[in-house]
Coordinates of N, CA, C and O in Angstrom, one line a residue:
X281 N 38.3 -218.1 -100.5 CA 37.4 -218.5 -99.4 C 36.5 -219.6 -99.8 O 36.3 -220.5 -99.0
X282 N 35.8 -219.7 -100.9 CA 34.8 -220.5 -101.6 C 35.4 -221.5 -101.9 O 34.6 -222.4 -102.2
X283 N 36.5 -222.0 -102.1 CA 37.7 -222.8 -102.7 C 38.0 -223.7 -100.9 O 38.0 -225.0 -100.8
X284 N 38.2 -222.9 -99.7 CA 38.2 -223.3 -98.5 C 36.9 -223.8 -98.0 O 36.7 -224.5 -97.1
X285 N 36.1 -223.4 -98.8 CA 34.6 -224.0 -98.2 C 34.2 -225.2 -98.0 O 33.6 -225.9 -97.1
X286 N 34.8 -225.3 -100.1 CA 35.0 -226.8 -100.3 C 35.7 -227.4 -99.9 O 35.5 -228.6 -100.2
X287 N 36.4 -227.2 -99.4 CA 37.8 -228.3 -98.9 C 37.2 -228.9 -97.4 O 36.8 -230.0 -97.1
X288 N 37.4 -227.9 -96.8 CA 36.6 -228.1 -95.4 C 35.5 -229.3 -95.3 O 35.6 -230.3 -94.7
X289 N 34.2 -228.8 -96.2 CA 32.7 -229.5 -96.6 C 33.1 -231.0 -96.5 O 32.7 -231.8 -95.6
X290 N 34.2 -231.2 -97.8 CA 34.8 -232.4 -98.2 C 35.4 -233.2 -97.4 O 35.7 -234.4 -97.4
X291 N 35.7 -232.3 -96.5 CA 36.9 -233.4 -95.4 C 35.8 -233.5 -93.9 O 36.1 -234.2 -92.9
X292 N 34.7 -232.6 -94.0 CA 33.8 -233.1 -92.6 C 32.9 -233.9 -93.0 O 32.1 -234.4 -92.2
X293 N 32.7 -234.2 -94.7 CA 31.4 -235.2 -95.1 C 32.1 -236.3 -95.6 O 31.4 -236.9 -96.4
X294 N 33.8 -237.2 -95.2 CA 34.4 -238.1 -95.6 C 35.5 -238.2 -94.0 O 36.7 -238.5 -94.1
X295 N 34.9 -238.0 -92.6 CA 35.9 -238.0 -92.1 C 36.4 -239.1 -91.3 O 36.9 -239.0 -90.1
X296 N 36.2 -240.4 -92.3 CA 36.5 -241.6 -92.3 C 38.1 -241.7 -92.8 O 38.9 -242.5 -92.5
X297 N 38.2 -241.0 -93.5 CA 39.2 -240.2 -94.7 C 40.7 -240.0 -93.2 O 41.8 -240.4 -93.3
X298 N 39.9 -239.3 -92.0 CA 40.8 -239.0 -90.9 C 41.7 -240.1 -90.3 O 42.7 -239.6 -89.7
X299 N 41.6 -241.2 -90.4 CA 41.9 -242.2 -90.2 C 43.6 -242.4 -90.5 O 44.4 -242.7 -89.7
X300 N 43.8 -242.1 -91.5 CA 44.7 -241.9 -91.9 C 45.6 -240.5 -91.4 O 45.1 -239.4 -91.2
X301 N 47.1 -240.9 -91.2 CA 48.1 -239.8 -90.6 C 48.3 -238.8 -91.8 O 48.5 -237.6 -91.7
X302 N 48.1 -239.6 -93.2 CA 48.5 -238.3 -94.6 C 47.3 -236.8 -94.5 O 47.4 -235.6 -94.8
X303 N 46.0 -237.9 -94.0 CA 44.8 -237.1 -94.4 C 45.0 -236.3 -93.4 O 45.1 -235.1 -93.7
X304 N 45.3 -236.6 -91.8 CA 45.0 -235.5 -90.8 C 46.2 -234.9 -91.4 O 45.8 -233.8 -91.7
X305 N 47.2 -234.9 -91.6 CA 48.2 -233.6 -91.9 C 48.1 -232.6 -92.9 O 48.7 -231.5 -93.0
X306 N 46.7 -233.6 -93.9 CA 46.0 -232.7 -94.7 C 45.2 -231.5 -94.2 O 45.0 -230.3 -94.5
X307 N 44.5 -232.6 -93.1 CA 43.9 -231.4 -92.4 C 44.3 -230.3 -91.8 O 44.0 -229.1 -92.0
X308 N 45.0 -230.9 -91.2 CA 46.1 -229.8 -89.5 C 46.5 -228.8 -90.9 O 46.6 -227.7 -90.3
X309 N 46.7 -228.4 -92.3 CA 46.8 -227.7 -92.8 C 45.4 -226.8 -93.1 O 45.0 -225.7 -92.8
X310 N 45.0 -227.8 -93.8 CA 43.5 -226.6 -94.1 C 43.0 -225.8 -92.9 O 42.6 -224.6 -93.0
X311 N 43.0 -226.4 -91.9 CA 42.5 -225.7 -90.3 C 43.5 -224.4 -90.1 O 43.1 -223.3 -89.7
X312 N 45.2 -224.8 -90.5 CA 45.7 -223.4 -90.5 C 45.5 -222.5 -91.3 O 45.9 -221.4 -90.9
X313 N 44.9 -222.7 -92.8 CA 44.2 -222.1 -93.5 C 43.3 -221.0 -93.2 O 43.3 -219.8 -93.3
X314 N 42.5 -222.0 -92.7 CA 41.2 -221.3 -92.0 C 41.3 -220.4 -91.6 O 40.9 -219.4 -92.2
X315 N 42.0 -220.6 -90.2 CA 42.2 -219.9 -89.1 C 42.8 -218.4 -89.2 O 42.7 -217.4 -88.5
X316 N 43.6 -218.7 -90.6 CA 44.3 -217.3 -90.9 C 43.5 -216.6 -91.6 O 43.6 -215.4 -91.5
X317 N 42.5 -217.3 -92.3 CA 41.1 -216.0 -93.2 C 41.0 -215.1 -91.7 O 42.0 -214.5 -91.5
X318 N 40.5 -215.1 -91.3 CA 40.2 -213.8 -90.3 C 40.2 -214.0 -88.5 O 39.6 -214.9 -87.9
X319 N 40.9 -213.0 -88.2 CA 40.8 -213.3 -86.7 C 39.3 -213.9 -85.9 O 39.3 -214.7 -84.9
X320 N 38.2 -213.3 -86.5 CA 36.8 -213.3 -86.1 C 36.3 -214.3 -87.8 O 36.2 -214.0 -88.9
X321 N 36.3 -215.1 -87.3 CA 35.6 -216.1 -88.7 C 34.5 -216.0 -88.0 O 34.2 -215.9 -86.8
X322 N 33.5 -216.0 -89.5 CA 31.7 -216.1 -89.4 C 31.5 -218.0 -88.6 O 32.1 -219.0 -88.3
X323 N 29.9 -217.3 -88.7 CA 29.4 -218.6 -87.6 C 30.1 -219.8 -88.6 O 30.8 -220.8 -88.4
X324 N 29.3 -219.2 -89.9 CA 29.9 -221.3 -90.9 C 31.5 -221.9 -90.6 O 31.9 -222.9 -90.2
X325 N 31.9 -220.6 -90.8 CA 33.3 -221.1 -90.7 C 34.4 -221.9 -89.6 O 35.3 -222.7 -89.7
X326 N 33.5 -220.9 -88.3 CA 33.6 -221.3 -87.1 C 33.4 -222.4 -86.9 O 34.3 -223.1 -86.4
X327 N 32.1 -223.0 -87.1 CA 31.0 -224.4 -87.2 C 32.1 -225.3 -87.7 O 32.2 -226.3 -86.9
X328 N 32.9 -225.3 -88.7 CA 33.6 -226.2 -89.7 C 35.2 -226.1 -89.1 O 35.8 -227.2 -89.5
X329 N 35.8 -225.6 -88.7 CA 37.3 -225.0 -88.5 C 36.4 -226.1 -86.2 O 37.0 -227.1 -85.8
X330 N 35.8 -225.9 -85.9 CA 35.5 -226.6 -84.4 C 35.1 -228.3 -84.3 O 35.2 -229.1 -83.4
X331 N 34.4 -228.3 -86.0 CA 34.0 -229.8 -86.0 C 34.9 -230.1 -86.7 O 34.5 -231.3 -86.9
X332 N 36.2 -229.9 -87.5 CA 36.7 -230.6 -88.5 C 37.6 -231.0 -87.1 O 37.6 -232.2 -86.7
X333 N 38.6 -229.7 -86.1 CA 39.6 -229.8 -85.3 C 38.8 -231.1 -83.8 O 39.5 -231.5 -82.9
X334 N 37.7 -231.4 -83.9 CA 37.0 -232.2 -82.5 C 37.5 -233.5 -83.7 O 38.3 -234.2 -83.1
X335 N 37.1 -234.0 -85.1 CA 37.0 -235.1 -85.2 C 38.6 -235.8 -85.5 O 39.1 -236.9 -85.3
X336 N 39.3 -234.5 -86.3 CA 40.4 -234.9 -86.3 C 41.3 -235.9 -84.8 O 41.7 -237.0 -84.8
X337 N 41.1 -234.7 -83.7 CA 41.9 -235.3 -82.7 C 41.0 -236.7 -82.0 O 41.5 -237.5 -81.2
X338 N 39.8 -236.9 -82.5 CA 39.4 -238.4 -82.2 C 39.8 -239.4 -83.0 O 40.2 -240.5 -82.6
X339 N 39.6 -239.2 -84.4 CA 40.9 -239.8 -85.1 C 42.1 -240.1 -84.8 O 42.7 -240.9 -85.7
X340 N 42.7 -239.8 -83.9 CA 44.3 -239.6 -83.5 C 44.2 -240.0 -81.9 O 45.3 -239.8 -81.3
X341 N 43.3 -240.5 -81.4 CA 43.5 -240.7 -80.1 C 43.1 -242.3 -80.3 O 42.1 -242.7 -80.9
X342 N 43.9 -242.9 -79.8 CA 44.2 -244.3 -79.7 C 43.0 -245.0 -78.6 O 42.4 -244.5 -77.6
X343 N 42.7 -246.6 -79.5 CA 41.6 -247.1 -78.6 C 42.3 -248.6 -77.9 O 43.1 -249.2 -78.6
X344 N 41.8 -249.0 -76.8 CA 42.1 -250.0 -76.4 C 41.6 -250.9 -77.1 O 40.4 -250.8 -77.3
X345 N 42.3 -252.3 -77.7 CA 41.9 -253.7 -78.0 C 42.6 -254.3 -77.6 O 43.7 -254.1 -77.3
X346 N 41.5 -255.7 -77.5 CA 42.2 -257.0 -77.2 C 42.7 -257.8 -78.1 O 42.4 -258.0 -79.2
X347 N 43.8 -258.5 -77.3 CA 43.8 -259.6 -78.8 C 43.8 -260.5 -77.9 O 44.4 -260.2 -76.9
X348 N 43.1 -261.9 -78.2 CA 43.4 -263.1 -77.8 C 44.1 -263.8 -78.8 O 44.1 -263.5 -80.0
X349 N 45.2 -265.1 -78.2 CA 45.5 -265.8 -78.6 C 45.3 -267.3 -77.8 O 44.6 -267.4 -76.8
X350 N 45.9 -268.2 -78.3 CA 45.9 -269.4 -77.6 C 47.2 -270.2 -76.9 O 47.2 -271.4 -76.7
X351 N 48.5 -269.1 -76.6 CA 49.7 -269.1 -75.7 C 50.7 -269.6 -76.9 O 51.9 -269.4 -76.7
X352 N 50.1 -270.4 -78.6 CA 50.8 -271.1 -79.2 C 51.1 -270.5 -80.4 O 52.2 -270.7 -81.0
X353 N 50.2 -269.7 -80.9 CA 50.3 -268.9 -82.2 C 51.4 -267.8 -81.8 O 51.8 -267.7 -80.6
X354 N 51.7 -267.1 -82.9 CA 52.5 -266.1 -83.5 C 51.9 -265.1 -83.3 O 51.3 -266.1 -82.9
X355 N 51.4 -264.1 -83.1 CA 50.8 -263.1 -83.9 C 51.4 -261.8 -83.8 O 52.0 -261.4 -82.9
X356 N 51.1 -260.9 -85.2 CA 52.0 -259.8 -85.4 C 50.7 -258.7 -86.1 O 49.8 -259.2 -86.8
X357 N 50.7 -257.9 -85.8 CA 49.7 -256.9 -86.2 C 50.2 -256.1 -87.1 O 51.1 -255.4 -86.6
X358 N 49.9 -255.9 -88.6 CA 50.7 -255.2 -89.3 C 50.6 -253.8 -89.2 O 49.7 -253.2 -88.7
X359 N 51.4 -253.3 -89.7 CA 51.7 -251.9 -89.6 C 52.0 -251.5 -87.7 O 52.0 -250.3 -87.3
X360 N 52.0 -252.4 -87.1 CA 52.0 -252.0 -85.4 C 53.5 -253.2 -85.2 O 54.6 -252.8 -85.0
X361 N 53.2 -254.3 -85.2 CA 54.3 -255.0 -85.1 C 54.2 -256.0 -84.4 O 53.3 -256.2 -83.6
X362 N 55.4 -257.1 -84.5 CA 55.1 -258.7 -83.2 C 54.8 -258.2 -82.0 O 55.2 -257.2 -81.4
X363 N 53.7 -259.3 -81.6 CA 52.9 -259.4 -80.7 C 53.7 -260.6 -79.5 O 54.0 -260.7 -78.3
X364 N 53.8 -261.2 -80.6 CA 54.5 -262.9 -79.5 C 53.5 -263.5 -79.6 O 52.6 -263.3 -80.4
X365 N 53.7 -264.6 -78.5 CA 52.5 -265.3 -77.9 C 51.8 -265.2 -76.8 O 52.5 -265.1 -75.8
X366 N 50.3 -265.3 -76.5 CA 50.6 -264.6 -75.3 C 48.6 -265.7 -75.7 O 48.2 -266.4 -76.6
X367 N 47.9 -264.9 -74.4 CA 46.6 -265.2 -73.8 C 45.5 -264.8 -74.5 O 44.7 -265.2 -75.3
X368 N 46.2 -262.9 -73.6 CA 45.3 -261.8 -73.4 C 46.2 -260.8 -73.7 O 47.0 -260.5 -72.8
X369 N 46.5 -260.2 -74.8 CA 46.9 -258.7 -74.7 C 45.9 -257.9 -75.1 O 44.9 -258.1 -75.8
X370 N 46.6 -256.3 -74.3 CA 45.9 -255.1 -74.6 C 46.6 -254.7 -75.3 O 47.7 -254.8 -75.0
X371 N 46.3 -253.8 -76.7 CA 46.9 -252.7 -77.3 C 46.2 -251.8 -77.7 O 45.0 -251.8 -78.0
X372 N 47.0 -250.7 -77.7 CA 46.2 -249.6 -77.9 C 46.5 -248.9 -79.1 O 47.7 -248.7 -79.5
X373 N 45.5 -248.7 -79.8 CA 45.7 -248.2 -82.0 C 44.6 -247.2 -81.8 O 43.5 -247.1 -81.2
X374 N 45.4 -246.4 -82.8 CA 44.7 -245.4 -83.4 C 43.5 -246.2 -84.6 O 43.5 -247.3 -85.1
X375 N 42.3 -245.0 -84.8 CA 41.2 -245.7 -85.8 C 41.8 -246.0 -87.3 O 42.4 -245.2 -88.1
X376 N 41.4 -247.0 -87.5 CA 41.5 -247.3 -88.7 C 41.1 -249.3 -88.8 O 40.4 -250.0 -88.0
X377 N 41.9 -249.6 -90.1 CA 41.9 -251.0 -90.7 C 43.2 -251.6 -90.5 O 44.3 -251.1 -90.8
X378 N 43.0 -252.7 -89.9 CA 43.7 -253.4 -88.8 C 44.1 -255.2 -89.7 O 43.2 -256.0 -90.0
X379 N 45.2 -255.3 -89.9 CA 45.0 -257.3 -89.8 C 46.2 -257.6 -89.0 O 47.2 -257.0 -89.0
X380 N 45.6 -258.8 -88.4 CA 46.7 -259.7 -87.2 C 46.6 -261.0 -87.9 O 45.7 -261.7 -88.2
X381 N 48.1 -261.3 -88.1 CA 48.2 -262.8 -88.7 C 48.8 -263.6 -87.9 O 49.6 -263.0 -87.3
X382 N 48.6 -265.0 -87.6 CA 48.6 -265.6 -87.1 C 49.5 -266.8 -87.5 O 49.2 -267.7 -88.2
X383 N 50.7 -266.8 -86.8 CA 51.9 -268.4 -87.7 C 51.7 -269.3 -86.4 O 51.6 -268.9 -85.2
X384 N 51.8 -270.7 -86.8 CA 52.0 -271.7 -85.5 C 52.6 -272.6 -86.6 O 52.0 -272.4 -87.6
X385 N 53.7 -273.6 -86.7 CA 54.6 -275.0 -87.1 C 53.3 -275.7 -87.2 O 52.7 -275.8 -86.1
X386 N 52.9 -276.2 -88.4 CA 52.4 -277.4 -88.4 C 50.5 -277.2 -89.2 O 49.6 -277.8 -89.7
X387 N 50.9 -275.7 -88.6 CA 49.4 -275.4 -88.5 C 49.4 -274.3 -89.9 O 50.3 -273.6 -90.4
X388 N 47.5 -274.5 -90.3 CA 47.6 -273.4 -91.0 C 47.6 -271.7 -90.9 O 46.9 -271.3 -90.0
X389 N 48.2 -271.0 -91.4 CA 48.4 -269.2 -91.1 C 46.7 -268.5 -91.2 O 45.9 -268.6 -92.1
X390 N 46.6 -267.8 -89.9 CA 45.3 -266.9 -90.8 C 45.3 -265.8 -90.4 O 45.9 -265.4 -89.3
X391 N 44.9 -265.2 -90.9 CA 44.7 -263.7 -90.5 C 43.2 -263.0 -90.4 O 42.2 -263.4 -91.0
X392 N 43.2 -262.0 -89.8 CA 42.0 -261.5 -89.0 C 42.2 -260.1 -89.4 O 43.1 -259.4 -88.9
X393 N 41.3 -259.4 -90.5 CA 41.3 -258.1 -90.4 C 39.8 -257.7 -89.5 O 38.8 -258.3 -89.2
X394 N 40.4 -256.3 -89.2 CA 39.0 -255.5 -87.8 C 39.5 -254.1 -88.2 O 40.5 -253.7 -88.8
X395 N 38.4 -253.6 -87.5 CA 38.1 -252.4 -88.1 C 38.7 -251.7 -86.4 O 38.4 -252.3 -85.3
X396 N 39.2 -250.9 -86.4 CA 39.0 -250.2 -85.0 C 38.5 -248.5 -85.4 O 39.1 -247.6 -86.0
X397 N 37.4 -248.4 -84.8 CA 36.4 -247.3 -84.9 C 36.7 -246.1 -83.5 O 36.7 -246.5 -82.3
X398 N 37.1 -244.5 -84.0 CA 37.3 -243.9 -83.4 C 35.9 -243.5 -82.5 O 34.8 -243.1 -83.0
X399 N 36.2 -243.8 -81.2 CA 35.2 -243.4 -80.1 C 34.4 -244.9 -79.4 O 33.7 -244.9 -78.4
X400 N 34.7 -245.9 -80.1 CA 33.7 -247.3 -79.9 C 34.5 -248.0 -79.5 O 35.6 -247.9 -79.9
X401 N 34.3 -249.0 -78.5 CA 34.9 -250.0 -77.7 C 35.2 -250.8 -78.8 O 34.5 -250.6 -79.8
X402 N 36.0 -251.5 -79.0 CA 36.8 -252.8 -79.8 C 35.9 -253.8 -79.2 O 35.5 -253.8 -78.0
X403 N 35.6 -254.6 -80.3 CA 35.7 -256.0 -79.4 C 36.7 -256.4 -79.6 O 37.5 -255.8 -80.4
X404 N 37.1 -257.9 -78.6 CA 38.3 -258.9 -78.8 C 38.4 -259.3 -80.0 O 37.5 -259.5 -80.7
X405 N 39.9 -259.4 -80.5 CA 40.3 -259.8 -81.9 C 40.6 -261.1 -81.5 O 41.4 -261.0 -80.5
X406 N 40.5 -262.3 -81.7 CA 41.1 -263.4 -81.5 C 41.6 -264.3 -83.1 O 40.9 -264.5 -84.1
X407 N 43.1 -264.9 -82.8 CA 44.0 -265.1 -83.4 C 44.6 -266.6 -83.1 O 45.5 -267.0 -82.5
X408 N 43.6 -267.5 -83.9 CA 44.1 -268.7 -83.2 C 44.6 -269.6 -84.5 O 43.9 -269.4 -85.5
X409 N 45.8 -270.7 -84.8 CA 46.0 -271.1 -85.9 C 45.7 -272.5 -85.1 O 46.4 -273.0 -84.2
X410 N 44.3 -273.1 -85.8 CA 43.5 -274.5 -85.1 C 43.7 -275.2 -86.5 O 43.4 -276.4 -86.2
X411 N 44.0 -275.2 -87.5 CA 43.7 -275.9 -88.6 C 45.1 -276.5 -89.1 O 45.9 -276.0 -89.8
X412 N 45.1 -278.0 -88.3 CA 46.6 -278.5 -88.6 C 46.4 -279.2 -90.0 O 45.5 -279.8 -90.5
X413 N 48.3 -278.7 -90.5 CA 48.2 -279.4 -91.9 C 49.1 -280.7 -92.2 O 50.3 -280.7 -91.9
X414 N 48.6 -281.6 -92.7 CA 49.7 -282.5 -93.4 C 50.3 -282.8 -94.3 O 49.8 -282.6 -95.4
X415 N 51.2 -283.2 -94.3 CA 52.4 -283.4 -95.3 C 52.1 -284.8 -95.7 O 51.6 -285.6 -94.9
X416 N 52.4 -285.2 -97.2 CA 53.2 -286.6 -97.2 C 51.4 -286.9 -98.1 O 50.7 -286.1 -98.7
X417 N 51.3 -288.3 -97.9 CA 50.4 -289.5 -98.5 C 49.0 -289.3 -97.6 O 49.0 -289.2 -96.4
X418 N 48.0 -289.3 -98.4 CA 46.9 -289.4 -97.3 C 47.0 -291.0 -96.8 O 46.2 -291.4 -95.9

């Protein structure tokens, strides 16, 4: 039990940590842990097995962002996937650390890392490749 205390403690004072799909499956285990110590768990336990299971599923619930572009760029969001080209999109991501890169012919590449924070509105990610390059002789 003392051994689950710590575990628990550790994953409600880092649950930035939840962000991640490894870590909540880490969790979704210790919580069945928990849950099997005793039909009637004491108040602590209770306290920790209700706030670990509230922050987990906010972790895991997807937030709306924008992405701008300028109809010309590329853009692909990694670990999510091509975007195209486009204005105004919405997409919707789970919390975590985010980059959108950005290709246009001619132009230089950039990329945009953002944070998307479980429970907080996004702002607009914008994705624009403005920095044309030259080839050849100045």
């Amino acid at each position: 039990r003392a051994a689950l205390d710590v575990k628990l403690e550790q994953m409600l004072a880092h649950t930035e940590r939840l962000q991640s799909p490894e870590v909540r499956a880490e969790a979704g285990a210790v919580l069945a842990n928990a849950r099997a110590i005793a039909p009637e768990p004491g108040p602590r336990l209770a306290r920790q097995i209700a706030d670990l299971e509230a922050r987990s599923a906010q972790a895991a619930t997807p937030v709306a962002v924008t992405l701008q572009s300028d109809e010309k760029t590329e853009v692909t969001v990694q670990r999510v996937g091509e975007m195209g080209r486009f204005r105004s999109r919405e997409v919707s991501l789970t919390p975590g650390r985010y980059v959108a890169v950005g290709v246009r012919d001619g132009y230089r590449d950039v990329r945009v890392e953002f944070n998307v924070v479980a429970g907080q509105p996004a702002a607009p990610v914008v994705v624009n490749c403005t920095e044309r390059i030259g080839f050849g002789a100045r």
